[in-house]
Coordinates of C-alpha atoms in Angstrom, one line a residue:
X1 CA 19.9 92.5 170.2
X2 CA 20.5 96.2 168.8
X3 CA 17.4 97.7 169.5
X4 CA 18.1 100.6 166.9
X5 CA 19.0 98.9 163.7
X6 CA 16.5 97.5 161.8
X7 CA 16.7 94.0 160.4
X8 CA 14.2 91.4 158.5
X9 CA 14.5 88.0 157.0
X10 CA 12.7 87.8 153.8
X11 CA 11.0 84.9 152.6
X12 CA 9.7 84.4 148.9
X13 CA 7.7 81.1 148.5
X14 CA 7.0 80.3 145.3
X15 CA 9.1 83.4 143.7
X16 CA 10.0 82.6 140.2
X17 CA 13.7 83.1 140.1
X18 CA 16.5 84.1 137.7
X19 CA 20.2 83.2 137.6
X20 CA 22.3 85.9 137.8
X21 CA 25.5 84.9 136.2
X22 CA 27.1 81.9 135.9
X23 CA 25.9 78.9 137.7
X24 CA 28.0 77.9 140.7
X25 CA 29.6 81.8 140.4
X26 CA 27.5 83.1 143.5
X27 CA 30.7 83.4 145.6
X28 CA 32.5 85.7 143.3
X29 CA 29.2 87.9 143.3
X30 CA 28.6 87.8 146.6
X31 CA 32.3 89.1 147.5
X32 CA 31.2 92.1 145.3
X33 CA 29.3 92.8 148.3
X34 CA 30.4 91.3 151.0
X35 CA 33.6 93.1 150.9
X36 CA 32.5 96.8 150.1
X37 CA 29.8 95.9 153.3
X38 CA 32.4 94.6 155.2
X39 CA 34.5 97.8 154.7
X40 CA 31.8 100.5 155.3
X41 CA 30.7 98.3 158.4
X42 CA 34.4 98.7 160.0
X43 CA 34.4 102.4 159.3
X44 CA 31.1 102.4 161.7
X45 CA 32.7 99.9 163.9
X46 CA 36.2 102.0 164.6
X47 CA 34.1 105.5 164.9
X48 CA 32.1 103.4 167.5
X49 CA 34.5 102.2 169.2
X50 CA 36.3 105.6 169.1
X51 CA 33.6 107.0 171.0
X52 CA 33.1 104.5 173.2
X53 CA 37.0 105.4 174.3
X54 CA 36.5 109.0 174.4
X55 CA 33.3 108.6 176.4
X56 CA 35.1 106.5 179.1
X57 CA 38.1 108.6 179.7
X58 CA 35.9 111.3 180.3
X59 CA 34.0 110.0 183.1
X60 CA 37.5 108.5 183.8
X61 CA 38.8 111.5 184.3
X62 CA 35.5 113.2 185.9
X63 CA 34.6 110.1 188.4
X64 CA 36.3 110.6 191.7
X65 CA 36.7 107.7 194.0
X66 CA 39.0 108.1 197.5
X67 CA 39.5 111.3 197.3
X68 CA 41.2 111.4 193.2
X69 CA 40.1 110.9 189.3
X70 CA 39.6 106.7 189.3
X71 CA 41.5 107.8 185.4
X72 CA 44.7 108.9 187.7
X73 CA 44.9 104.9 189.0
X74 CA 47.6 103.0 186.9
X75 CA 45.4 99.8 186.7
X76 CA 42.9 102.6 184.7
X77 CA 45.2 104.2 182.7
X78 CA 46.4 100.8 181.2
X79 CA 42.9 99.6 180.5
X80 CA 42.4 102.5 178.5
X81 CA 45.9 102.5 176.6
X82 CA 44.7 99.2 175.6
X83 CA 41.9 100.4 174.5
X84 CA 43.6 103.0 172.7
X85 CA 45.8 100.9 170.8
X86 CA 42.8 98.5 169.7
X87 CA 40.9 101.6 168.1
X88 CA 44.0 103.1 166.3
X89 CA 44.4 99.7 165.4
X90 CA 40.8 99.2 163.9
X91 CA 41.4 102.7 162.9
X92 CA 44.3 101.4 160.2
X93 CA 42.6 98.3 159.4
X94 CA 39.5 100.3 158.4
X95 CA 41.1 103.1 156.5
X96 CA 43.3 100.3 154.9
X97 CA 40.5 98.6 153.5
X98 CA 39.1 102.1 152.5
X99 CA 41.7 102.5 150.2
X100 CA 41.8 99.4 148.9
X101 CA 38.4 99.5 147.7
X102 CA 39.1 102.9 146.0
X103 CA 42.7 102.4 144.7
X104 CA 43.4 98.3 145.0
X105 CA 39.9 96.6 144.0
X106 CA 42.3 93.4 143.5
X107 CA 43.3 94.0 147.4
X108 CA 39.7 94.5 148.9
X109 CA 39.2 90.6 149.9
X110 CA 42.4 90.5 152.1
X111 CA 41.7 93.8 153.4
X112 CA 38.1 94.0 154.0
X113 CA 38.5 90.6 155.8
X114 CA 41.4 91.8 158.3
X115 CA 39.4 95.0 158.5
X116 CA 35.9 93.0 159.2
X117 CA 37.8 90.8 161.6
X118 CA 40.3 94.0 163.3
X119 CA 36.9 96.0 164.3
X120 CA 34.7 93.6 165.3
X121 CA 36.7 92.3 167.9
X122 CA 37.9 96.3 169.0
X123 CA 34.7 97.3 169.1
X124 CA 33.3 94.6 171.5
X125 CA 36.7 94.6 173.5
X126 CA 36.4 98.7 173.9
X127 CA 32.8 98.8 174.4
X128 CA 33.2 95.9 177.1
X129 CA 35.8 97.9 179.1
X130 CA 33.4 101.1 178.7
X131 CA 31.1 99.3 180.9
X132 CA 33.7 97.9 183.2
X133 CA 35.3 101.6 183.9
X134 CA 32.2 103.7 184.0
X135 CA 31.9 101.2 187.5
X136 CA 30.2 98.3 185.6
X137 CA 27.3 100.0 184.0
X138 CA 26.0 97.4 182.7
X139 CA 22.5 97.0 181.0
X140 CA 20.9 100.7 182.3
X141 CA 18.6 103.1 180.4
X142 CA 20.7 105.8 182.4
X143 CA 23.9 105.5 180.1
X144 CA 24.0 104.8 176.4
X145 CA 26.9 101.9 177.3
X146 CA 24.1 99.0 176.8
X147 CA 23.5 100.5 173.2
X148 CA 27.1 100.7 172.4
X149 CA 28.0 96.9 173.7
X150 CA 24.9 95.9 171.7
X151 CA 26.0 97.3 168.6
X152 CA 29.3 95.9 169.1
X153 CA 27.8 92.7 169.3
X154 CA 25.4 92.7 166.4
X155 CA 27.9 94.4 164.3
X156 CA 30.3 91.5 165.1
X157 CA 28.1 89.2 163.6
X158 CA 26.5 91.0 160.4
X159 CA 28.6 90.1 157.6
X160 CA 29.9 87.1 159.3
X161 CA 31.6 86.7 162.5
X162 CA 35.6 87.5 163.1
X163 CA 36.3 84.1 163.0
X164 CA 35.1 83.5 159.2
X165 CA 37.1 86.2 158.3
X166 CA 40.3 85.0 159.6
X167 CA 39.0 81.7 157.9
X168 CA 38.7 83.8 154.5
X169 CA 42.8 84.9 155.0
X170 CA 43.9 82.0 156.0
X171 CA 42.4 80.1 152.9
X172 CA 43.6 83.3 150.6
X173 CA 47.1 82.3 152.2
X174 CA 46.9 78.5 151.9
X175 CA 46.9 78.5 155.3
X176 CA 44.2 76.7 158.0
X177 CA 42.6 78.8 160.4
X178 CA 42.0 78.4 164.0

């Protein structure tokens, strides 16, 4: 889907192999990445997402339509507060997982899974109204909105999806997800 990061599947038939660790301890080291990953991957998501916003209250505020800026319509101006909120949002979650990782390693699970989970769903909600606003875009070589809304998708994925995330917290809480 996201035309400008690379990505392979590698397959090694008949690789000999070597446990690394204990057997059966493959979760513990895959959290080792997964989380750091996870925690760089929202700091690219929320500076996205920011530019995304910035992007579309420009034109917002450039694009006249009836005689005014379409950005000095109400309806406008409270897409884009939304939007707002979700990256400052992100913003926290990102940074909060940030410094877990440097100062809390203990806390990095819980907050490279909200973080993971935060962005994802900011950055595809932000770059889906960036579309909307710059008069539904779309999919156009014209605008780099297609490559933004791709990477939002593709990001939202990598790492495993929002929802596996929230699964992750939930079980961390003794709770069941939904």
């Amino acid at each position: 889907m996201d035309g400008t990061r690379g990505q392979a599947r590698w397959v090694l038939e008949a690789a000999e192999g070597r446990l690394l660790g204990a057997d059966g301890d493959g979760g513990r080291s895959l959290g080792h990445v997964r989380d750091p990953a996870c925690t760089a991957l929202a700091a690219e998501q929320v500076g996205a997402a920011g530019r995304c916003l910035e992007l579309t209250v420009e034109y917002a505020l450039d694009r006249v339509q009836f005689g005014r800026p379409i950005g000095s319509c109400q309806a406008v101006k409270h897409r884009l507060a939304d939007a707002y909120v979700l990256v400052e949002s992100a913003r926290s979650a990102a940074l909060g997982a940030a410094l877990a990782a440097d100062l809390d390693p203990g806390a990095l699970p819980r907050a490279a899974a909200v973080a993971k989970s935060g962005c994802s769903e900011a950055f595809s909600a932000v770059a889906g109204e960036m579309i909307q606003l710059h008069d539904g875009i779309g999919i156009t070589w014209e605008h780099d909105a297609h490559r933004y809304f791709k990477r939002a998708h593709g990001t939202g994925e990598l790492f495993g999806p929002p929802a596996q995330h929230r699964k992750r917290l939930a079980a961390g809480l003794g709770l069941t997800a939904h």
